[in-house]
CSV table of C-alpha atoms in Angstrom, one decimal:
chain,number,residue,atom,x,y,z
D,1,MET,CA,187.1,2.5,100.1
D,2,TYR,CA,190.2,1.5,102.0
D,3,GLN,CA,189.9,-0.5,105.1
D,4,THR,CA,189.0,1.3,108.2
D,5,THR,CA,187.8,0.5,111.7
D,6,TYR,CA,184.4,1.8,112.8
D,7,HIS,CA,183.6,2.9,116.3
D,8,ARG,CA,180.3,4.2,117.7
D,9,ALA,CA,180.9,6.6,120.6
D,10,SER,CA,178.2,6.9,123.3
D,11,SER,CA,179.7,10.1,124.7
D,12,VAL,CA,181.9,13.0,123.7
D,13,ASP,CA,184.6,12.0,126.2
D,14,GLU,CA,184.6,8.4,124.8
D,15,ALA,CA,184.8,9.8,121.2
D,16,ALA,CA,187.8,12.0,122.2
D,17,SER,CA,189.5,9.0,123.9
D,18,LEU,CA,188.9,6.7,120.8
D,19,PHE,CA,190.4,9.5,118.6
D,20,GLY,CA,193.5,9.6,120.6
D,21,LYS,CA,194.0,5.8,120.1
D,22,GLY,CA,193.7,5.8,116.3
D,23,SER,CA,196.7,6.4,114.2
D,24,GLU,CA,194.8,8.5,111.7
D,25,ALA,CA,191.3,8.8,113.2
D,26,LYS,CA,188.5,10.9,111.8
D,27,TYR,CA,185.2,11.8,113.3
D,28,LEU,CA,182.2,10.8,111.4
D,29,SER,CA,178.9,12.7,111.9
D,30,GLY,CA,176.4,12.6,109.0
D,31,GLY,CA,179.0,11.2,106.7
D,32,GLN,CA,177.6,13.0,103.7
D,33,THR,CA,181.0,14.5,102.8
D,34,LEU,CA,183.4,12.1,104.5
D,35,LEU,CA,182.0,8.9,103.1
D,36,PRO,CA,181.9,10.1,99.5
D,37,VAL,CA,185.6,11.2,99.9
D,38,MET,CA,186.5,7.8,101.4
D,39,LYS,CA,184.7,6.1,98.6
D,40,GLN,CA,186.9,8.0,96.1
D,41,ARG,CA,190.0,7.0,98.2
D,42,LEU,CA,190.8,10.6,98.8
D,43,ALA,CA,190.7,10.0,102.5
D,44,SER,CA,191.7,6.8,104.2
D,45,PRO,CA,191.3,7.2,108.0
D,46,SER,CA,192.5,4.3,110.1
D,47,ASP,CA,189.5,4.7,112.3
D,48,VAL,CA,186.2,6.5,112.0
D,49,ILE,CA,184.5,7.6,115.2
D,50,ASP,CA,180.7,8.0,114.8
D,51,LEU,CA,179.4,11.0,116.8
D,52,ALA,CA,175.9,10.8,115.4
D,53,LYS,CA,174.3,8.8,118.1
D,54,ILE,CA,175.7,10.7,121.1
D,55,LYS,CA,172.6,12.1,122.8
D,56,GLU,CA,174.2,15.2,124.3
D,57,LEU,CA,175.1,16.2,120.8
D,58,ILE,CA,171.4,16.2,119.4
D,59,GLY,CA,168.8,18.9,119.7
D,60,VAL,CA,167.7,22.4,119.1
D,61,GLU,CA,167.1,24.8,122.0
D,62,ALA,CA,166.0,28.4,122.3
D,63,ALA,CA,166.6,30.2,125.5
D,64,GLY,CA,166.3,34.0,125.9
D,65,ASP,CA,168.1,35.6,122.9
D,66,THR,CA,170.1,32.6,121.9
D,67,LEU,CA,169.3,29.6,119.6
D,68,THR,CA,171.6,26.7,120.3
D,69,ILE,CA,171.9,23.8,117.8
D,70,LYS,CA,173.8,20.8,119.0
D,71,ALA,CA,176.4,19.6,116.7
D,72,ALA,CA,175.0,16.2,115.5
D,73,THR,CA,171.5,17.6,114.7
D,74,PRO,CA,170.7,16.8,111.1
D,75,HIS,CA,169.8,19.6,108.7
D,76,TYR,CA,166.2,18.2,108.3
D,77,ASP,CA,165.6,18.5,112.1
D,78,VAL,CA,166.8,22.2,112.0
D,79,ALA,CA,164.8,23.0,109.0
D,80,THR,CA,161.7,21.7,110.6
D,81,SER,CA,162.4,22.8,114.2
D,82,ALA,CA,159.6,24.9,115.7
D,83,ALA,CA,162.2,26.6,117.9
D,84,ALA,CA,164.6,27.4,115.0
D,85,LYS,CA,161.8,28.6,112.8
D,86,GLN,CA,160.5,30.9,115.4
D,87,ALA,CA,163.8,32.3,116.7
D,88,ILE,CA,165.8,32.6,113.4
D,89,PRO,CA,163.6,31.6,110.4
D,90,ALA,CA,166.4,32.5,108.0
D,91,LEU,CA,168.6,29.8,109.6
D,92,ALA,CA,165.9,27.1,109.3
D,93,TYR,CA,165.4,28.2,105.7
D,94,LEU,CA,169.1,27.8,105.1
D,95,ALA,CA,169.1,24.3,106.5
D,96,SER,CA,166.2,23.4,104.1
D,97,LEU,CA,168.3,24.3,101.1
D,98,ILE,CA,171.3,22.1,101.9
D,99,GLY,CA,172.0,19.3,99.4
D,100,ASP,CA,168.8,17.3,98.9
D,101,PRO,CA,166.3,15.6,101.2
D,102,ALA,CA,168.3,12.4,101.7
D,103,VAL,CA,171.4,14.4,102.5
D,104,ARG,CA,169.5,16.6,105.0
D,105,TYR,CA,168.4,13.6,106.9
D,106,ARG,CA,172.0,12.6,107.6
D,107,GLY,CA,174.2,15.8,107.3
D,108,THR,CA,174.8,17.8,110.5
D,109,ILE,CA,175.8,21.3,111.4
D,110,GLY,CA,178.8,20.2,113.3
D,111,GLY,CA,180.0,18.2,110.3
D,112,SER,CA,179.5,21.1,108.0
D,113,LEU,CA,181.4,23.5,110.2
D,114,ALA,CA,184.3,21.2,110.9
D,115,ASN,CA,184.6,20.5,107.2
D,116,ASN,CA,184.3,24.1,106.2
D,117,ASP,CA,183.7,23.6,102.5
D,118,PRO,CA,184.1,27.0,100.8
D,119,ALA,CA,180.6,26.5,99.1
D,120,ALA,CA,178.7,25.2,102.2
D,121,ASP,CA,175.7,27.1,103.6
D,122,TYR,CA,176.2,26.9,107.4
D,123,PRO,CA,179.4,28.9,107.5
D,124,ALA,CA,177.6,31.9,106.0
D,125,ALA,CA,175.0,31.9,108.7
D,126,THR,CA,177.5,31.2,111.5
D,127,LEU,CA,179.7,34.1,110.4
D,128,ALA,CA,176.9,36.6,109.7
D,129,LEU,CA,175.1,35.9,112.9
D,130,GLY,CA,178.3,36.1,114.9
D,131,ALA,CA,177.6,32.6,116.4
D,132,THR,CA,179.8,30.9,119.0
D,133,ILE,CA,181.2,27.5,118.3
D,134,LYS,CA,181.3,25.3,121.4
D,135,THR,CA,183.7,22.4,121.5
D,136,ASN,CA,184.7,19.8,124.1
D,137,LYS,CA,187.6,22.1,125.0
D,138,ARG,CA,186.5,25.8,124.6
D,139,THR,CA,184.2,28.3,122.9
D,140,ILE,CA,185.3,29.9,119.7
D,141,GLY,CA,183.8,33.1,118.1
D,142,ALA,CA,182.8,32.9,114.5
D,143,ASP,CA,185.2,35.6,113.6
D,144,ASP,CA,188.1,33.5,114.9
D,145,TYR,CA,186.9,30.1,113.6
D,146,PHE,CA,187.0,30.2,109.8
D,147,LYS,CA,190.7,30.0,108.6
D,148,GLY,CA,190.3,29.4,104.8
D,149,LEU,CA,189.4,26.5,102.5
D,150,PHE,CA,188.5,23.5,104.6
D,151,THR,CA,190.5,25.0,107.4
D,152,THR,CA,189.3,26.0,110.8
D,153,ALA,CA,190.5,26.9,114.3
D,154,LEU,CA,189.8,23.3,115.5
D,155,GLU,CA,192.7,21.5,116.9
D,156,ASP,CA,193.4,17.8,116.1
D,157,GLY,CA,190.9,15.7,117.9
D,158,GLU,CA,188.7,18.6,119.0
D,159,ILE,CA,184.9,18.1,118.8
D,160,ILE,CA,182.3,20.7,118.0
D,161,THR,CA,179.5,20.1,120.6
D,162,ALA,CA,177.1,22.9,119.7
D,163,VAL,CA,176.7,26.3,117.9
D,164,SER,CA,175.0,29.2,119.7
D,165,PHE,CA,173.4,31.8,117.5
D,166,PRO,CA,172.3,35.2,119.0
D,167,VAL,CA,168.8,35.9,117.8
D,168,PRO,CA,169.0,38.8,115.4
D,169,ALA,CA,166.5,41.7,114.8
D,170,LYS,CA,166.4,40.6,111.1
D,171,ALA,CA,168.1,38.0,109.0
D,172,GLY,CA,167.8,36.6,105.5
D,173,TYR,CA,169.7,34.1,103.3
D,174,ALA,CA,169.7,33.9,99.5
D,175,LYS,CA,171.6,31.2,97.6
D,176,PHE,CA,172.3,30.7,93.9
D,177,PRO,CA,172.7,26.9,94.0
D,178,HIS,CA,174.9,25.0,91.6
D,179,PRO,CA,172.2,23.1,89.6
D,180,ALA,CA,173.6,19.7,90.2
D,181,SER,CA,175.3,19.7,93.6
D,182,ARG,CA,173.1,22.3,95.3
D,183,PHE,CA,176.2,23.8,96.9
D,184,ALA,CA,176.2,27.6,96.7
D,185,LEU,CA,177.7,29.1,93.6
D,186,THR,CA,177.2,32.1,95.8
D,187,GLY,CA,175.2,32.4,98.9
D,188,VAL,CA,174.8,35.6,101.1
D,189,PHE,CA,173.5,35.7,104.7
D,190,VAL,CA,172.5,39.2,106.0
D,191,ALA,CA,171.9,39.9,109.6
D,192,LYS,CA,170.9,43.0,111.6
D,193,THR,CA,171.7,42.5,115.2
D,194,LYS,CA,169.4,43.7,118.0
D,195,SER,CA,172.0,46.4,118.7
D,196,GLY,CA,171.7,47.7,115.1
D,197,ASP,CA,175.0,46.3,113.8
D,198,VAL,CA,174.9,44.7,110.3
D,199,ARG,CA,176.9,41.6,109.3
D,200,VAL,CA,177.1,40.1,105.8
D,201,ALA,CA,178.7,36.8,105.1
D,202,VAL,CA,179.3,35.3,101.7
D,203,THR,CA,179.8,31.6,100.9
D,204,GLY,CA,180.8,30.0,97.6
D,205,ALA,CA,182.4,33.0,96.1
D,206,SER,CA,185.8,33.6,97.7
D,207,GLN,CA,189.0,31.7,97.1
D,208,SER,CA,189.6,31.8,100.9
D,209,GLY,CA,186.2,30.4,101.9
D,210,VAL,CA,183.4,32.2,103.8
D,211,MET,CA,184.0,35.9,104.2
D,212,ARG,CA,182.4,39.1,105.4
D,213,VAL,CA,182.0,42.0,103.0
D,214,ALA,CA,182.5,45.4,104.8
D,215,ALA,CA,181.2,47.5,101.8
D,216,LEU,CA,177.8,45.7,102.0
D,217,GLU,CA,177.7,45.9,105.7
D,218,ASN,CA,178.3,49.7,105.6
D,219,ALA,CA,175.7,50.3,102.9
D,220,LEU,CA,173.1,48.2,104.7
D,221,LYS,CA,173.8,49.8,108.0
D,222,ALA,CA,173.1,53.2,106.4
D,223,ASN,CA,170.1,52.0,104.7
D,224,TRP,CA,168.5,48.5,105.3
D,225,SER,CA,166.9,47.9,101.8
D,226,ALA,CA,167.7,45.8,98.8
D,227,SER,CA,168.3,48.9,96.8
D,228,ALA,CA,171.2,50.0,99.1
D,229,VAL,CA,173.4,47.2,97.6
D,230,ASP,CA,173.0,48.6,94.1
D,231,SER,CA,175.7,51.3,94.6
D,232,VAL,CA,178.1,49.0,96.3
D,233,SER,CA,181.1,47.9,94.2
D,234,ILE,CA,182.3,44.3,94.7
D,235,PRO,CA,185.8,43.7,93.3
D,236,SER,CA,186.3,40.4,91.6
D,237,SER,CA,189.9,39.9,92.9
D,238,GLY,CA,190.2,37.0,95.2
D,239,LEU,CA,186.9,35.4,94.0
D,240,LEU,CA,186.7,31.9,92.6
D,241,SER,CA,186.7,31.5,88.8
D,242,ASP,CA,185.9,28.1,87.4
D,243,LEU,CA,183.8,26.4,84.7
D,244,HIS,CA,180.7,27.2,86.8
D,245,GLY,CA,181.2,31.0,86.8
D,246,SER,CA,183.9,33.5,86.4
D,247,SER,CA,185.0,35.8,89.3
D,248,ASP,CA,183.2,38.7,87.6
D,249,TYR,CA,180.0,36.7,87.6
D,250,ARG,CA,180.4,35.8,91.2
D,251,ALA,CA,181.1,39.4,92.1
D,252,ASN,CA,177.8,40.3,90.5
D,253,LEU,CA,176.0,37.3,92.2
D,254,ILE,CA,177.2,38.6,95.6
D,255,LYS,CA,175.2,41.8,95.0
D,256,VAL,CA,172.1,40.1,93.6
D,257,MET,CA,172.0,37.5,96.4
D,258,ALA,CA,172.6,40.2,99.0
D,259,GLY,CA,169.6,42.2,97.7
D,260,ARG,CA,167.4,39.1,97.7
D,261,ALA,CA,168.6,38.3,101.2
D,262,VAL,CA,167.7,41.7,102.5
D,263,THR,CA,164.3,41.4,100.8
D,264,ALA,CA,163.7,38.1,102.4
D,265,ALA,CA,164.7,39.4,105.8
D,266,GLY,CA,162.2,42.2,105.5
Q,1,MET,CA,184.9,-7.3,110.8
Q,2,SER,CA,181.9,-6.4,112.9
Q,3,THR,CA,178.5,-7.9,113.5
Q,4,VAL,CA,175.7,-5.6,112.3
Q,5,LYS,CA,172.2,-6.3,113.5
Q,6,LEU,CA,169.3,-4.8,111.6
Q,7,THR,CA,165.6,-5.3,111.0
Q,8,VAL,CA,165.2,-5.5,107.2
Q,9,ASN,CA,161.7,-5.3,105.8
Q,10,GLY,CA,160.4,-6.6,109.2
Q,11,LYS,CA,162.9,-9.4,109.6
Q,12,ALA,CA,165.8,-9.4,112.1
Q,13,VAL,CA,169.1,-10.1,110.5
Q,14,SER,CA,172.6,-10.4,111.7
Q,15,VAL,CA,175.5,-10.0,109.3
Q,16,ASP,CA,179.3,-10.0,109.8
Q,17,VAL,CA,180.8,-7.5,107.5
Q,18,GLU,CA,184.0,-5.4,107.1
Q,19,ASP,CA,183.8,-2.1,108.8
Q,20,ARG,CA,184.2,-0.3,105.4
Q,21,THR,CA,181.0,-2.0,104.1
Q,22,LEU,CA,178.4,0.4,102.9
Q,23,LEU,CA,174.7,-0.3,103.8
Q,24,SER,CA,174.0,-0.6,100.0
Q,25,ASN,CA,176.6,-3.4,99.7
Q,26,LEU,CA,175.3,-5.2,102.7
Q,27,LEU,CA,171.8,-5.2,101.4
Q,28,ARG,CA,172.7,-6.3,97.9
Q,29,ASP,CA,175.7,-8.6,98.5
Q,30,ASN,CA,174.8,-10.2,101.9
Q,31,LEU,CA,171.0,-10.2,101.8
Q,32,ASN,CA,170.6,-10.4,98.1
Q,33,LEU,CA,168.2,-7.5,98.1
Q,34,THR,CA,169.3,-6.3,94.7
Q,35,GLY,CA,166.3,-4.0,94.2
Q,36,THR,CA,168.4,-1.3,95.9
Q,37,HIS,CA,170.5,0.0,93.0
Q,38,VAL,CA,173.8,1.8,93.0
Q,39,GLY,CA,173.9,4.2,90.1
Q,40,CYS,CA,176.9,6.4,90.8
Q,41,ASP,CA,179.9,6.5,93.0
Q,42,THR,CA,179.5,10.0,94.2
Q,43,SER,CA,176.3,10.0,96.4
Q,44,GLN,CA,174.3,12.1,94.0
Q,45,CYS,CA,172.0,9.8,92.0
Q,46,GLY,CA,169.6,8.5,94.7
Q,47,ALA,CA,169.1,5.1,93.1
Q,48,CYS,CA,170.2,3.5,96.4
Q,49,VAL,CA,167.6,5.3,98.6
Q,50,VAL,CA,166.1,3.1,101.4
Q,51,HIS,CA,164.4,4.1,104.6
Q,52,ILE,CA,166.4,4.0,107.8
Q,53,ASP,CA,164.0,4.2,110.8
Q,54,GLY,CA,161.5,5.8,108.4
Q,55,ARG,CA,163.8,8.3,106.8
Q,56,ALA,CA,164.7,8.2,103.1
Q,57,VAL,CA,168.5,8.1,102.9
Q,58,LYS,CA,171.2,7.1,100.4
Q,59,SER,CA,172.3,3.7,101.5
Q,60,CYS,CA,175.6,4.1,99.5
Q,61,THR,CA,176.5,6.9,101.9
Q,62,VAL,CA,175.9,5.1,105.2
Q,63,LEU,CA,178.3,2.6,106.6
Q,64,ALA,CA,176.7,-0.7,107.6
Q,65,GLY,CA,177.9,0.0,111.2
Q,66,GLN,CA,176.2,3.4,111.3
Q,67,ALA,CA,172.9,1.6,110.7
Q,68,ASN,CA,173.5,-1.0,113.4
Q,69,GLY,CA,170.3,-1.4,115.4
Q,70,SER,CA,168.1,0.4,112.9
Q,71,SER,CA,165.0,-0.7,111.1
Q,72,ILE,CA,165.5,-0.7,107.3
Q,73,THR,CA,162.8,-0.7,104.6
Q,74,THR,CA,163.9,-1.4,101.0
Q,75,ILE,CA,162.0,-1.5,97.8
Q,76,GLU,CA,161.4,-5.2,98.4
Q,77,GLY,CA,159.6,-4.4,101.6
Q,78,LEU,CA,156.8,-2.1,100.2
Q,79,ALA,CA,154.4,-4.5,98.6
Q,80,LYS,CA,152.0,-6.5,100.7
Q,81,GLY,CA,152.4,-10.0,99.0
Q,82,ASP,CA,151.1,-9.6,95.5
Q,83,GLU,CA,149.5,-6.2,96.3
Q,84,LEU,CA,151.8,-3.4,95.1
Q,85,HIS,CA,152.3,-0.4,97.4
Q,86,PRO,CA,150.1,2.5,96.1
Q,87,MET,CA,153.3,4.3,95.0
Q,88,GLN,CA,154.4,1.3,93.0
Q,89,ALA,CA,151.0,1.0,91.5
Q,90,ALA,CA,151.0,4.7,90.6
Q,91,PHE,CA,154.4,4.3,88.9
Q,92,ARG,CA,153.1,1.5,86.7
Q,93,ASP,CA,149.8,3.2,85.9
Q,94,ASN,CA,151.4,6.5,85.0
Q,95,HIS,CA,154.3,4.9,83.1
Q,96,GLY,CA,156.6,6.5,85.6
Q,97,LEU,CA,159.7,4.5,84.4
Q,98,GLN,CA,161.6,3.9,81.3
Q,99,CYS,CA,164.8,1.8,81.8
Q,100,GLY,CA,163.7,1.4,85.5
Q,101,PHE,CA,167.2,1.7,87.0
Q,102,CYS,CA,166.4,4.8,89.1
Q,103,THR,CA,162.9,3.5,90.0
Q,104,PRO,CA,163.6,1.9,93.4
Q,105,GLY,CA,165.2,5.0,94.7
Q,106,MET,CA,162.6,7.2,93.2
Q,107,ILE,CA,159.8,5.2,94.8
Q,108,MET,CA,161.5,5.1,98.3
Q,109,SER,CA,162.1,8.9,98.2
Q,110,ALA,CA,158.5,9.5,97.0
Q,111,VAL,CA,157.0,7.5,99.8
Q,112,ASP,CA,159.0,9.6,102.2
Q,113,ILE,CA,157.8,12.8,100.5
Q,114,VAL,CA,154.2,11.8,100.7
Q,115,HIS,CA,154.6,10.9,104.4
Q,116,ARG,CA,156.1,14.3,105.1
Q,117,TYR,CA,153.6,16.4,103.1
Q,118,GLY,CA,150.5,14.3,103.4
Q,119,GLY,CA,147.9,15.6,101.0
Q,120,GLN,CA,149.6,19.0,100.6
Q,121,LEU,CA,151.7,18.1,97.5
Q,122,ASP,CA,151.8,20.0,94.3
Q,123,GLU,CA,153.9,19.6,91.2
Q,124,ALA,CA,156.5,22.2,92.1
Q,125,THR,CA,157.0,20.6,95.5
Q,126,VAL,CA,157.4,17.1,94.1
Q,127,ARG,CA,159.9,18.3,91.6
Q,128,HIS,CA,161.9,20.1,94.3
Q,129,GLU,CA,161.8,17.3,96.7
Q,130,LEU,CA,163.0,14.8,94.1
Q,131,GLU,CA,166.2,16.8,93.4
Q,132,GLY,CA,168.2,14.1,95.0
Q,133,ASN,CA,167.1,11.4,92.6
Q,134,ILE,CA,168.4,11.5,89.0
Q,135,CYS,CA,166.7,9.7,86.1
Q,136,ARG,CA,169.1,9.4,83.2
Q,137,CYS,CA,166.1,8.6,80.9
Q,138,THR,CA,165.0,12.2,81.9
Q,139,GLY,CA,161.6,10.7,82.5
Q,140,TYR,CA,160.7,13.1,85.2
Q,141,HIS,CA,157.3,14.2,83.8
Q,142,ASN,CA,155.6,10.9,84.4
Q,143,ILE,CA,157.5,10.3,87.6
Q,144,VAL,CA,156.0,13.5,89.0
Q,145,LYS,CA,152.6,12.5,87.8
Q,146,ALA,CA,152.9,9.1,89.5
Q,147,VAL,CA,153.9,10.7,92.8
Q,148,LEU,CA,151.0,13.1,92.7
Q,149,ASP,CA,148.7,10.2,91.8
Q,150,ALA,CA,150.0,8.1,94.6
Q,151,ALA,CA,149.7,10.9,97.2
Q,152,GLY,CA,146.0,10.9,96.5
Q,153,ARG,CA,145.8,7.0,96.8
Q,154,MET,CA,147.9,7.0,100.0
Q,155,LYS,CA,145.6,9.6,101.5
Q,156,VAL,CA,142.6,7.5,100.7
Q,157,SER,CA,144.1,4.3,102.1
Q,158,GLN,CA,145.2,6.0,105.2
Q,159,ALA,CA,141.7,7.4,105.7
Q,160,ALA,CA,140.4,3.9,105.3
Q,161,GLU,CA,142.6,2.4,108.0
């Protein structure tokens, strides 16, 4: 790892101010992606600004039809949160599948969404549930947030403070994990909103990161059942193809995982 | 350079380290606690697992500064004098190690698993929960046996306390 200067921020405002003073500063949340990347010398921030101890960024709250997860809440705390398990059990389940237990103690939802790894789990839930990403400057709807591989609508220095999920009528997540990394080879999150709309988001499969699949949404809106996905055709164009799986294989996985997610949602 | 203050295995320590120092390096190089192993450079193998404020995490993926003010338990902090921790004793009795390199991380993760699940552990759960710890000898069978054995022993010792 190259030299860097570590700062522990005690508030969001202080973190933003520290960021502005660094020549090439990076925010550090759980560090389960950033630190491995720094160890490989693929990133060399002048300053790392630790957000993980900022009290206003930690916690899970359910109020009315909204579940809010503050940005520096670790995956373990979401997976075991009584409020999350009651409001959106599929979301707590998703958190329980991220990485491994040691990673889940450190990694955070804000870090995951800011990084927007194309095989990460949280982007699928965020997009399928139509969540709102709150930052220190504004709120961003999920449909406007994800901009492609490792790319988001966040501006330089902007900090995610919380993610608000509308509580759906039904939701389910199914992931085919890479056997070593536990990232999604393909993961599908399905959600039926309380107004009857259906949203389906797929992670791990597309060359442009998390994506919605209209064909699956239409099929499930007409018939909310695992068998409804059988007749849907998923084109393999635009899907990832690598040593772990061809684009055809991933196209098939999207259908299989979508079916399992609907079954899980009930 | 920054001063990092920690409680390590019950003792207060204060160490001056470069900001880029990983907790695993601080433990091994500054405190000579070399029981915490570093088996990979990619945060995957789990040989470096220690407890920070009671949570089993990869010390190679935490900056020393992030841990400032925390309480750390390493493999050296488990035994009470000459009396092995029940998890250590179970690994010995069940031949839960071959080369031994992954063992400190396995044991620290396993203690955390037993704490979280109490007596509700079965083989499938142990295997699932150990997915962040890699044994290159592929000696998982006896490791899982050891964890299940220790879960019983730790339940008994908790009940006795």
